[in-house]
PDB file of C-alpha atoms in Angstrom:
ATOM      1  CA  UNK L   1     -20.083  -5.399   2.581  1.00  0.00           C
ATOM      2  CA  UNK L   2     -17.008  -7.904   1.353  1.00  0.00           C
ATOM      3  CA  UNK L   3     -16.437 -11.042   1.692  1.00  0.00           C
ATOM      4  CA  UNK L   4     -12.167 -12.048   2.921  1.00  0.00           C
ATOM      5  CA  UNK L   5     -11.010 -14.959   0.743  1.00  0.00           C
ATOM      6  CA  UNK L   6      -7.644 -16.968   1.082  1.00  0.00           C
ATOM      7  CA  UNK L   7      -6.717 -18.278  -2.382  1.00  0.00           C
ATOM      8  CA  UNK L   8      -3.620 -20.693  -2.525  1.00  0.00           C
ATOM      9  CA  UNK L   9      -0.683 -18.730  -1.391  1.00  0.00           C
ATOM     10  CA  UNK L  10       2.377 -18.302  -2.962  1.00  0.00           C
ATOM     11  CA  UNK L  11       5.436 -19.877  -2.689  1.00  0.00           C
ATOM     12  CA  UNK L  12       6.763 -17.283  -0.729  1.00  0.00           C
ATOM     13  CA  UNK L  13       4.161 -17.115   2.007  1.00  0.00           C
ATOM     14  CA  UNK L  14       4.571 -20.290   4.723  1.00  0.00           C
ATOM     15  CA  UNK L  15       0.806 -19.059   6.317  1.00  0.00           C
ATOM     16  CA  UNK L  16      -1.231 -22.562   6.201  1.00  0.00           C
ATOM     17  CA  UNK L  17      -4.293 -21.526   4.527  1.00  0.00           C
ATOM     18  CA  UNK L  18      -6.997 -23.505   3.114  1.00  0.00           C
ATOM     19  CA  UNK L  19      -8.075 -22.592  -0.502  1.00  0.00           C
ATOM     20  CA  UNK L  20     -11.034 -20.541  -0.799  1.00  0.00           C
ATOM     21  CA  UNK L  21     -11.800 -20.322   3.059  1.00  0.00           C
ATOM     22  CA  UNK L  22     -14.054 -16.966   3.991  1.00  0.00           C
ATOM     23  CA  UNK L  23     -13.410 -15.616   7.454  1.00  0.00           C
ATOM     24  CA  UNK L  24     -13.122 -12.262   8.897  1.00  0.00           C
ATOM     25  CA  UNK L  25     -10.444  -9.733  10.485  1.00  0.00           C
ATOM     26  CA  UNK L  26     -10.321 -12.034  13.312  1.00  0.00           C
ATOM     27  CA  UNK L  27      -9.170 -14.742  11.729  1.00  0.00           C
ATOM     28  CA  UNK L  28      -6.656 -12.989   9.888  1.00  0.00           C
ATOM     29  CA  UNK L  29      -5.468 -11.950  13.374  1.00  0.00           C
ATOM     30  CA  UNK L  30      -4.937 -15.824  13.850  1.00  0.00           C
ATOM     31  CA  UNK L  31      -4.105 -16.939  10.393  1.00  0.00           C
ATOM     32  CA  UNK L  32      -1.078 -13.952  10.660  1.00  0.00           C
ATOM     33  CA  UNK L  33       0.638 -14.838  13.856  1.00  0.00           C
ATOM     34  CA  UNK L  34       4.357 -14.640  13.308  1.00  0.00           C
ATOM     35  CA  UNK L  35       4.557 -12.323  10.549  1.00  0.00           C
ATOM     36  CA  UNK L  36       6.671  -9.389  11.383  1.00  0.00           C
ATOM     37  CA  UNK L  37       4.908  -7.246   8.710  1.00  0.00           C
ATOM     38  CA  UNK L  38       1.576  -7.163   7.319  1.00  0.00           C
ATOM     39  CA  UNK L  39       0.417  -5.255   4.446  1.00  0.00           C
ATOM     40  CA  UNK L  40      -2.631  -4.440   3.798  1.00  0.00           C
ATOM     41  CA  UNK L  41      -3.668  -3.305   0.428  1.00  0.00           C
ATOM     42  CA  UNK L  42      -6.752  -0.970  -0.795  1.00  0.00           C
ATOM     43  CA  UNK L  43      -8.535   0.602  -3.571  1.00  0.00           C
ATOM     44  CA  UNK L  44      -7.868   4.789  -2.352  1.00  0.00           C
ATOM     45  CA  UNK L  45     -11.875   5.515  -2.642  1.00  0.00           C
ATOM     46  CA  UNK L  46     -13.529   2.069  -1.630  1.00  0.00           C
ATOM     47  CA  UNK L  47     -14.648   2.846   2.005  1.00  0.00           C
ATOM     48  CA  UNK L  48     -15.037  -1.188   2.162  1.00  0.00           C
ATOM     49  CA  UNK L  49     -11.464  -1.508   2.227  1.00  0.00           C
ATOM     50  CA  UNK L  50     -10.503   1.214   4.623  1.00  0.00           C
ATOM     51  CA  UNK L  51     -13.337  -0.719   7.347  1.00  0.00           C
ATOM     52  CA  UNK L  52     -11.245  -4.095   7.194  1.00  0.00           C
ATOM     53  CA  UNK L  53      -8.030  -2.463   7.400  1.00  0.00           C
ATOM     54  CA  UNK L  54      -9.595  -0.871  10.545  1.00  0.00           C
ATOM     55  CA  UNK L  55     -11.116  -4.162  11.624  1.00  0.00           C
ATOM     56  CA  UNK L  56      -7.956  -6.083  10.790  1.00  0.00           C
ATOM     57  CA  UNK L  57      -5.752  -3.173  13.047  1.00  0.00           C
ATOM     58  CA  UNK L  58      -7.919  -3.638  15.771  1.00  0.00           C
ATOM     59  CA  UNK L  59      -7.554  -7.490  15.675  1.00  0.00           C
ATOM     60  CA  UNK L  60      -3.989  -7.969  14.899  1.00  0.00           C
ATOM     61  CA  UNK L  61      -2.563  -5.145  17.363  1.00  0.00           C
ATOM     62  CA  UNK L  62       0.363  -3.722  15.791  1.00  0.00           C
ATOM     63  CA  UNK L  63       3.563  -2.086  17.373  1.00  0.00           C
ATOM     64  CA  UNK L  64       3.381   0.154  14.892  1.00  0.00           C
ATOM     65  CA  UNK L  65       1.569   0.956  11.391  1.00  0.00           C
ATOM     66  CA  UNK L  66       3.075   3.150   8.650  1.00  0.00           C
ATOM     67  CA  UNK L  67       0.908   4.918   5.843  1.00  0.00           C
ATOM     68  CA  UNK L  68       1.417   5.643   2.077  1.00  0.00           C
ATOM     69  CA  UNK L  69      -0.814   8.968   2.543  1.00  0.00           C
ATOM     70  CA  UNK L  70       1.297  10.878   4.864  1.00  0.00           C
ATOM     71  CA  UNK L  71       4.733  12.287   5.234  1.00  0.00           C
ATOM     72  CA  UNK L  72       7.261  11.503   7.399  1.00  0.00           C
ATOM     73  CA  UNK L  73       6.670  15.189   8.717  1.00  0.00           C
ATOM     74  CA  UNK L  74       3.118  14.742   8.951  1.00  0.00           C
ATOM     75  CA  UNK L  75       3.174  11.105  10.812  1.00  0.00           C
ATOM     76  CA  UNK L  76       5.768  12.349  13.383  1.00  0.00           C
ATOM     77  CA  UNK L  77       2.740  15.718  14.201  1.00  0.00           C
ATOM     78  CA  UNK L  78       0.263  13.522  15.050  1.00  0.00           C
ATOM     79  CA  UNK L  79       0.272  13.352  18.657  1.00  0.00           C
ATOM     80  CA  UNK L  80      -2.269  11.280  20.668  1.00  0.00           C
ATOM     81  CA  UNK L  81      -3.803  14.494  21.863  1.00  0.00           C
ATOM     82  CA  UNK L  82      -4.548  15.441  18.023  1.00  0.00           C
ATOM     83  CA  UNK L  83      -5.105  11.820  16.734  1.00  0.00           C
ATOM     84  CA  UNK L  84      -8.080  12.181  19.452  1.00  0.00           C
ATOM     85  CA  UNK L  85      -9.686  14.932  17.442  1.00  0.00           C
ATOM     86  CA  UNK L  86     -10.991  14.026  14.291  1.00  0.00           C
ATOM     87  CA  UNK L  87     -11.598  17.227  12.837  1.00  0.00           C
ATOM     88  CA  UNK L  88      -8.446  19.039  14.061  1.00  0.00           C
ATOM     89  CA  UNK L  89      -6.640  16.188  12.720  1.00  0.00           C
ATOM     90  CA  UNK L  90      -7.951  16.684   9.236  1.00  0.00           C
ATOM     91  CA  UNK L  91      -7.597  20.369   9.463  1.00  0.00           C
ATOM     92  CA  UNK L  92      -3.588  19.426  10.721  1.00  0.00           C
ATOM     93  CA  UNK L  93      -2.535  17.197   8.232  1.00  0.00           C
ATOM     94  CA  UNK L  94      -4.461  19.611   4.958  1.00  0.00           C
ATOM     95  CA  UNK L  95      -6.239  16.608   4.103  1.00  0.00           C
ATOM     96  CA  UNK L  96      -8.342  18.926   1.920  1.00  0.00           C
ATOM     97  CA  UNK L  97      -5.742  19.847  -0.685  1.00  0.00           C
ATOM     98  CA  UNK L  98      -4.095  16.335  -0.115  1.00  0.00           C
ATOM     99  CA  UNK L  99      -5.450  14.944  -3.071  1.00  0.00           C
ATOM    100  CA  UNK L 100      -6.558  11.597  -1.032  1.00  0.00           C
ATOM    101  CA  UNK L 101     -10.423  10.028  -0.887  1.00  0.00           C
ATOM    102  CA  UNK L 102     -13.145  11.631   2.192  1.00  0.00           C
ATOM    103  CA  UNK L 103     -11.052  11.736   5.612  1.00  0.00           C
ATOM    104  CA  UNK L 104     -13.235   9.620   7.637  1.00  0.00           C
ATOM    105  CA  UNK L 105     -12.556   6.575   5.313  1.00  0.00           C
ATOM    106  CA  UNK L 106      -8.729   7.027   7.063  1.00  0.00           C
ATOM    107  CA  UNK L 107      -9.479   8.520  10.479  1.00  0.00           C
ATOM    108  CA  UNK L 108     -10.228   5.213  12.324  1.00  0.00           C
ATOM    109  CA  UNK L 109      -6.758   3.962  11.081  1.00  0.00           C
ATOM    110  CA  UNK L 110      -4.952   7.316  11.951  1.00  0.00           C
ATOM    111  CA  UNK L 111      -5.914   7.549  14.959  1.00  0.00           C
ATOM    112  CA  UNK L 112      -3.707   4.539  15.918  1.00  0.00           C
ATOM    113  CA  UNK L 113      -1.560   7.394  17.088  1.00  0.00           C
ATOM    114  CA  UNK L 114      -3.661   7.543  20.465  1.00  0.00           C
ATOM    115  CA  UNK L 115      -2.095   4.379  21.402  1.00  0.00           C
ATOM    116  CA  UNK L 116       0.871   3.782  19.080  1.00  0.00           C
ATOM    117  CA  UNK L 117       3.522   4.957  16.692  1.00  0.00           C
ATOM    118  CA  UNK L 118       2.720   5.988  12.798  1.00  0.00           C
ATOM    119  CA  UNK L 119       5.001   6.379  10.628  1.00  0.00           C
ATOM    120  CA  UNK L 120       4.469   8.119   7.185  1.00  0.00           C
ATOM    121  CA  UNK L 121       5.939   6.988   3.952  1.00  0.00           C
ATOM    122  CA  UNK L 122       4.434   9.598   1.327  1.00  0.00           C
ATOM    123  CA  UNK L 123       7.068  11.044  -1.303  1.00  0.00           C
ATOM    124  CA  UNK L 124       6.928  14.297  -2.452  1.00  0.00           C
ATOM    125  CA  UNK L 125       6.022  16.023  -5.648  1.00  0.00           C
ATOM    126  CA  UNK L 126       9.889  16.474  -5.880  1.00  0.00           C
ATOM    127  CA  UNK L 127      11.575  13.325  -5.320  1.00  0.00           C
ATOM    128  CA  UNK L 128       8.838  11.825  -7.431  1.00  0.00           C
ATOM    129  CA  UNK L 129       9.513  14.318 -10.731  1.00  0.00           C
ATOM    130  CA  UNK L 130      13.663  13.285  -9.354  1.00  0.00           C
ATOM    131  CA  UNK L 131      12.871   9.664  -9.738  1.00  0.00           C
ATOM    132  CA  UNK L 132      11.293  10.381 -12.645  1.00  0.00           C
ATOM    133  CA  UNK L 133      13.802  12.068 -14.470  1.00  0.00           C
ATOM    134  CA  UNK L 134      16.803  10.369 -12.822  1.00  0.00           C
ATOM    135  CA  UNK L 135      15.446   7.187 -11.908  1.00  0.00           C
ATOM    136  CA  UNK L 136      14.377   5.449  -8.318  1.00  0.00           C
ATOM    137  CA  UNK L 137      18.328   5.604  -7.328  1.00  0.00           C
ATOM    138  CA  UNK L 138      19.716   9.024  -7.706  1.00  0.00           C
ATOM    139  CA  UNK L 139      16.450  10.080  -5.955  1.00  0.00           C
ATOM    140  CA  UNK L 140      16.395   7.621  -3.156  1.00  0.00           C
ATOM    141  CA  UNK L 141      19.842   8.527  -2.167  1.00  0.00           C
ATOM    142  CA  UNK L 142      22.855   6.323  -0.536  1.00  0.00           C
ATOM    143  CA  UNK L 143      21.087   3.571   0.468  1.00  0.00           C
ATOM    144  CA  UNK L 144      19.232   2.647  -2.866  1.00  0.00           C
ATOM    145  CA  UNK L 145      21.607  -0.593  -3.294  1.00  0.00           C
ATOM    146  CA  UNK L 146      19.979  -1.825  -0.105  1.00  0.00           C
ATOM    147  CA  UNK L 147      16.589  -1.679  -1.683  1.00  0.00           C
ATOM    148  CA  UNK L 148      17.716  -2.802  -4.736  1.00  0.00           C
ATOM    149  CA  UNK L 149      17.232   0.450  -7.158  1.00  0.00           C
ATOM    150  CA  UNK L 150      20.753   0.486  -8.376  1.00  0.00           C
ATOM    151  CA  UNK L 151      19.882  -2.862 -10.394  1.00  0.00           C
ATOM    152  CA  UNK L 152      17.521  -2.735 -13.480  1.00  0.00           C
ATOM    153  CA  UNK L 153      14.489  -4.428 -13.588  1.00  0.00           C
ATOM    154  CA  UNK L 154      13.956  -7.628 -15.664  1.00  0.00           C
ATOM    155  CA  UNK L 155      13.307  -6.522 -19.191  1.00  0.00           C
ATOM    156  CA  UNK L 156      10.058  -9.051 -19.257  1.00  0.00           C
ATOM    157  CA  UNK L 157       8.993  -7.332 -15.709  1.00  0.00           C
ATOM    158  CA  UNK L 158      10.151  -3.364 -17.390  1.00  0.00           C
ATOM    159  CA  UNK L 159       7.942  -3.966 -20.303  1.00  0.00           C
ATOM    160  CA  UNK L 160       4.786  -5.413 -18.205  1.00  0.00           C
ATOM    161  CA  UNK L 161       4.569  -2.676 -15.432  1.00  0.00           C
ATOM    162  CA  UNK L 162       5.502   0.088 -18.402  1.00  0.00           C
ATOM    163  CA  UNK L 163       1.934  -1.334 -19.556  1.00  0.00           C
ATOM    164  CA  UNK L 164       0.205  -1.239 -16.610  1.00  0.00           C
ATOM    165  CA  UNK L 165       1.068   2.212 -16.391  1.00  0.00           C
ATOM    166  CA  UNK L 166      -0.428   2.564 -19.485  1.00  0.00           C
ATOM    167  CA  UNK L 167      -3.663   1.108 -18.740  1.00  0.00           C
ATOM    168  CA  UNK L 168      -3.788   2.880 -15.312  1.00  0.00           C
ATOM    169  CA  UNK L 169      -3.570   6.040 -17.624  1.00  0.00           C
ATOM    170  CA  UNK L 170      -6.354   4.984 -19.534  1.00  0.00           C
ATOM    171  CA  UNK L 171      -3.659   4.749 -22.936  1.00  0.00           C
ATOM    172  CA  UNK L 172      -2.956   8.550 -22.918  1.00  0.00           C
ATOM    173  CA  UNK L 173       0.395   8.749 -22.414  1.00  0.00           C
ATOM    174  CA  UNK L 174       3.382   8.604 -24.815  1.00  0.00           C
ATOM    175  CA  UNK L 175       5.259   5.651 -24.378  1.00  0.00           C
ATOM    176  CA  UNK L 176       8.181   7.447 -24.070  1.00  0.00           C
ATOM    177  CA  UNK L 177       7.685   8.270 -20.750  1.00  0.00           C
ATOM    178  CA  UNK L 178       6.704   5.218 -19.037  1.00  0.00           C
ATOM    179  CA  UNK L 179       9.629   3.981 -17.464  1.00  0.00           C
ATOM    180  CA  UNK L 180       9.909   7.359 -15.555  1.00  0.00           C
ATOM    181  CA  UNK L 181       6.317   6.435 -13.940  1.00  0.00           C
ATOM    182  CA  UNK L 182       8.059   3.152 -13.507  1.00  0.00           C
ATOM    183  CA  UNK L 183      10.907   4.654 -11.712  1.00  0.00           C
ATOM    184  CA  UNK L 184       8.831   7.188  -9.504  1.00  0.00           C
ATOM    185  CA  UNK L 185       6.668   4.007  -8.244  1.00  0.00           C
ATOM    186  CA  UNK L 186       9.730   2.066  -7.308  1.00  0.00           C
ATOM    187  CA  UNK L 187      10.895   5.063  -5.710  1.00  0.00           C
ATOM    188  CA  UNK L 188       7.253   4.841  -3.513  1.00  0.00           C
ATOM    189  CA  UNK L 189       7.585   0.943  -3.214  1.00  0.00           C
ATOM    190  CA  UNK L 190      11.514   1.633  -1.406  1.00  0.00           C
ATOM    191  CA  UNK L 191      10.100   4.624   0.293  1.00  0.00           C
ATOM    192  CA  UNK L 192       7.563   2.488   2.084  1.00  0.00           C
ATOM    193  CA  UNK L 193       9.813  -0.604   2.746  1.00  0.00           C
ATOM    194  CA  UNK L 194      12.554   1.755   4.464  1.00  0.00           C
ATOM    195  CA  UNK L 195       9.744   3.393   6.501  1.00  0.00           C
ATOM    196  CA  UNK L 196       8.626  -0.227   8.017  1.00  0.00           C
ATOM    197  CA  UNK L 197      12.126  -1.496   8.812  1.00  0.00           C
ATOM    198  CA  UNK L 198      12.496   2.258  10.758  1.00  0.00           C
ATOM    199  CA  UNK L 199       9.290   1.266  12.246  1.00  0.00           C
ATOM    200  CA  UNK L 200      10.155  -2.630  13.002  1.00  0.00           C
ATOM    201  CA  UNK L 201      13.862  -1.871  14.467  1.00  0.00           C
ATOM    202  CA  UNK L 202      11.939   0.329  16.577  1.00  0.00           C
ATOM    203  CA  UNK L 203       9.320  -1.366  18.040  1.00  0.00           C
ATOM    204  CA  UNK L 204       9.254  -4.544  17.137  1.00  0.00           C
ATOM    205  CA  UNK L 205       6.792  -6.445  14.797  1.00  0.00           C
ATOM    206  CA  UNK L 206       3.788  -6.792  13.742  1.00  0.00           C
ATOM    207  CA  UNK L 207       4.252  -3.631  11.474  1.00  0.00           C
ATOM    208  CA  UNK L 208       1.015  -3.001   9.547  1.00  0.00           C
ATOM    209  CA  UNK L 209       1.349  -0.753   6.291  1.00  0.00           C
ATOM    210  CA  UNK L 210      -1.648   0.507   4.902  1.00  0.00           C
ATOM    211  CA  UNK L 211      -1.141   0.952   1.496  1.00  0.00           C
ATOM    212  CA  UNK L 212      -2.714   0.708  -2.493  1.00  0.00           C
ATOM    213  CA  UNK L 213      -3.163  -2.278  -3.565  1.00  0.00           C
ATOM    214  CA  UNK L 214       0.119  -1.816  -5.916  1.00  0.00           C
ATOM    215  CA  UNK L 215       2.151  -1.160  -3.711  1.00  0.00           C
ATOM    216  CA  UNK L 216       1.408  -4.265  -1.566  1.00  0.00           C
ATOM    217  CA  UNK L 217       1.508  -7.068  -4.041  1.00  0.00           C
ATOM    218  CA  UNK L 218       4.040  -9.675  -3.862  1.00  0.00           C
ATOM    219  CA  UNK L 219       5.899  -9.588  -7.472  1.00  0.00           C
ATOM    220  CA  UNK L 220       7.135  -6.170  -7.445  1.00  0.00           C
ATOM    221  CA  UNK L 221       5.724  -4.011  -4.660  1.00  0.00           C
ATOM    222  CA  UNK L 222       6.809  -3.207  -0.559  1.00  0.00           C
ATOM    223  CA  UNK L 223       7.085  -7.229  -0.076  1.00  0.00           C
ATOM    224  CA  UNK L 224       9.572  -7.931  -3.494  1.00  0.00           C
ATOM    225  CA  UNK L 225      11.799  -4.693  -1.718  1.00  0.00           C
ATOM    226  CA  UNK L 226      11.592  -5.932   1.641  1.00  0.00           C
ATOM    227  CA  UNK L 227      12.661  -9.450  -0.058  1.00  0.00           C
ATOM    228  CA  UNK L 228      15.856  -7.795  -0.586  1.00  0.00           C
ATOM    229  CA  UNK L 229      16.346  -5.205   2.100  1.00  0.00           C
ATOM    230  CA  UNK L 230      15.295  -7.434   5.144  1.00  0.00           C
ATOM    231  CA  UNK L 231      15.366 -11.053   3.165  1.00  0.00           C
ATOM    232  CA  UNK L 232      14.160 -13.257   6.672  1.00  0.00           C
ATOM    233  CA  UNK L 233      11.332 -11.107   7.117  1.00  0.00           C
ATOM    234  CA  UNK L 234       7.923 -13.039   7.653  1.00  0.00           C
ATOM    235  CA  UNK L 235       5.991 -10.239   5.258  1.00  0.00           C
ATOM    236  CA  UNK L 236       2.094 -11.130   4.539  1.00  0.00           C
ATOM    237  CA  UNK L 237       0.162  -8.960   2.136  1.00  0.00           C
ATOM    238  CA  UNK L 238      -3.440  -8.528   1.446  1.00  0.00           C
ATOM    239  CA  UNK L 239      -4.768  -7.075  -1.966  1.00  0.00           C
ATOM    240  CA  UNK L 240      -8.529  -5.800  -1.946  1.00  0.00           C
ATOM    241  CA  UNK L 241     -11.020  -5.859  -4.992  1.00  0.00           C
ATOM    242  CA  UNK L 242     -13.953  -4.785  -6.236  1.00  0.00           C
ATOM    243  CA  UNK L 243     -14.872  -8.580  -7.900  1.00  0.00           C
ATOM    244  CA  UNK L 244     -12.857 -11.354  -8.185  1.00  0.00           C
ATOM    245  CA  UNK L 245      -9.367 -11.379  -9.505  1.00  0.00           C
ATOM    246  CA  UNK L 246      -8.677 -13.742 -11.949  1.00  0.00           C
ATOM    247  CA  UNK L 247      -5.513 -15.653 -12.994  1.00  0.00           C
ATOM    248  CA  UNK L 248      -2.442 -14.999 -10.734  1.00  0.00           C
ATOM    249  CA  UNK L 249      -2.920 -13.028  -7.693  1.00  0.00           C
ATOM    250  CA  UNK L 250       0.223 -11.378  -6.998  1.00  0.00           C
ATOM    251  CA  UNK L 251      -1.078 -11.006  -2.975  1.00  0.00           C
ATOM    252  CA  UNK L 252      -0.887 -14.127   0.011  1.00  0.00           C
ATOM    253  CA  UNK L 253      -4.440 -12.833   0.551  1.00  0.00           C
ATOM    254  CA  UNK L 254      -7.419 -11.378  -1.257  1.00  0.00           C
ATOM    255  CA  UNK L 255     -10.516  -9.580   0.263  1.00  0.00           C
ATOM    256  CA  UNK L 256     -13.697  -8.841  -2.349  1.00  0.00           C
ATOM    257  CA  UNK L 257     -16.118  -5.246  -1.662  1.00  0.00           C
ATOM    258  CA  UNK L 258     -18.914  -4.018  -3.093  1.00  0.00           C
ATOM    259  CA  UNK L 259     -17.352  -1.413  -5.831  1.00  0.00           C
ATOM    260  CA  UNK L 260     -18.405   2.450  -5.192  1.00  0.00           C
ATOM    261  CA  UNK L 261     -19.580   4.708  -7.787  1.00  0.00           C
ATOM    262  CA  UNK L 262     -17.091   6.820  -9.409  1.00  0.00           C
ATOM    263  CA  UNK L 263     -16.850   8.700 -12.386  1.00  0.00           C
ATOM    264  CA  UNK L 264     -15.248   7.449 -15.344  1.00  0.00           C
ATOM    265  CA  UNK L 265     -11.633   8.148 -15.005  1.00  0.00           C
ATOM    266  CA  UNK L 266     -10.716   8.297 -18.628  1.00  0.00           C
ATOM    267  CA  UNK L 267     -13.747  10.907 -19.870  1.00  0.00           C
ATOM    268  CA  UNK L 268     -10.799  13.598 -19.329  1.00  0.00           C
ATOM    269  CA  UNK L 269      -9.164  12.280 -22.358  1.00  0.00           C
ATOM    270  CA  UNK L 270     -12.016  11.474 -25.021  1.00  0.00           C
TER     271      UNK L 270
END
């Protein structure tokens, strides 16, 4: 179960939200009328959060959505026929070996394709380990100014997202290294913004992106990129938890699930 909260938005949203107000994926249909994209953010294995992304889909009615989990390859294969078929699809896109939580948490959202466009935003193991080793620019390509990888981050916002890489890697890695995770999620957060401005000068908005809850927050993720790519955009995100977040919420909108069992993610490295 989960319960959909509006906090007080941030300066950058214009939605006119009451603090603290509990609704449901219909009234976010209402609450985002206007906005030419809407993101909507998830914990990967939280089934919760993959049933109000499909709830909030079905309510908003999107031209289009576009999807951190799959190629651009693999979006443009699904064709209504196969986004019929549940397990053909799987077996189509190798969800097996994809590395990404149980396929029927995503099916309901994939199979948008029956009726409308996908797009897919997923970067490769290569242009990741580029990005990486190069940085978000020199793997991006030409257009990286647009998204604004040719300038270097804030040395404040360098040295806070070097340590949540740290912490998201349970403290194992050699600090060395961090600002090449840095650079390969920058490279994911431009990846994902040029993939909904394909999909919006195509169709039209809403565009809904269904994405981790990194990627969608305000201060750095898809809406900071699409800040400078697209700057008149009307971009809403929502960021989905397991309890309550506390202090600033980096998201226009919050949703709170029941957490799922999972196994401790740092036993690897004890």
């Amino acid at each position: 179960m989960f319960r959909f909260v509006f906090p007080i938005l941030m300066a950058t949203s214009a939605l006119p939200v009451a603090a603290s107000e509990v609704v449901d994926a219909g009234a976010l249909s209402e609450v985002t009328q206007g906005a030419d994209v809407i993101i909507l953010g998830e914990v990967h294995d939280n089934p919760h959060h993959h049933a109000l992304q499909a709830d909030a889909v079905a309510a908003i009615g999107p031209t289009a959505l576009v999807f951190e989990h799959l190629t651009e390859a693999a979006a443009a294969s699904v064709t209504p026929e196969l986004a019929g078929d549940a397990a053909a699809l799987e077996e189509a896109l190798n969800w097996a070996e994809s590395g990404w939580p149980d396929f029927s948490y995503y099916y309901p959202l994939i199979a948008f394709a029956q009726n409308g466009p996908i797009y897919g935003a997923q970067v490769g193991r290569e242009a990741a380990q580029a990005a990486f080793a190069d940085g978000a620019a020199a793997a991006f390509g030409p257009d990286a100014g647009r998204y604004g990888l040719t300038t270097a981050l804030p040395e404040d916002e360098q040295a806070t997202r070097e340590a949540e890489q740290m912490a998201a890697h349970c403290d194992a890695l050699p600090e060395e290294i961090l600002p090449g995770f840095v650079e390969a999620q920058r490279l994911r957060d431009a990846a994902l913004a040029a993939a909904t401005l394909e999909a919006l000068e195509a169709h039209g908005g809403p565009v809904v992106v269904i994405t981790g809850n990194g990627h969608a927050r305000r201060d750095w993720g898809i809406p900071s990129v699409l800040s400078v790519a697209a700057p008149d955009l009307n971009v809403v995100s929502l960021g989905q938890f397991e309890e309550a977040p506390q202090g600033d919420i980096p998201f226009d909108l919050w949703a709170v699930a029941d957490p799922v069992e999972r196994p401790d993610p740092c036993a690897a490295f004890r």
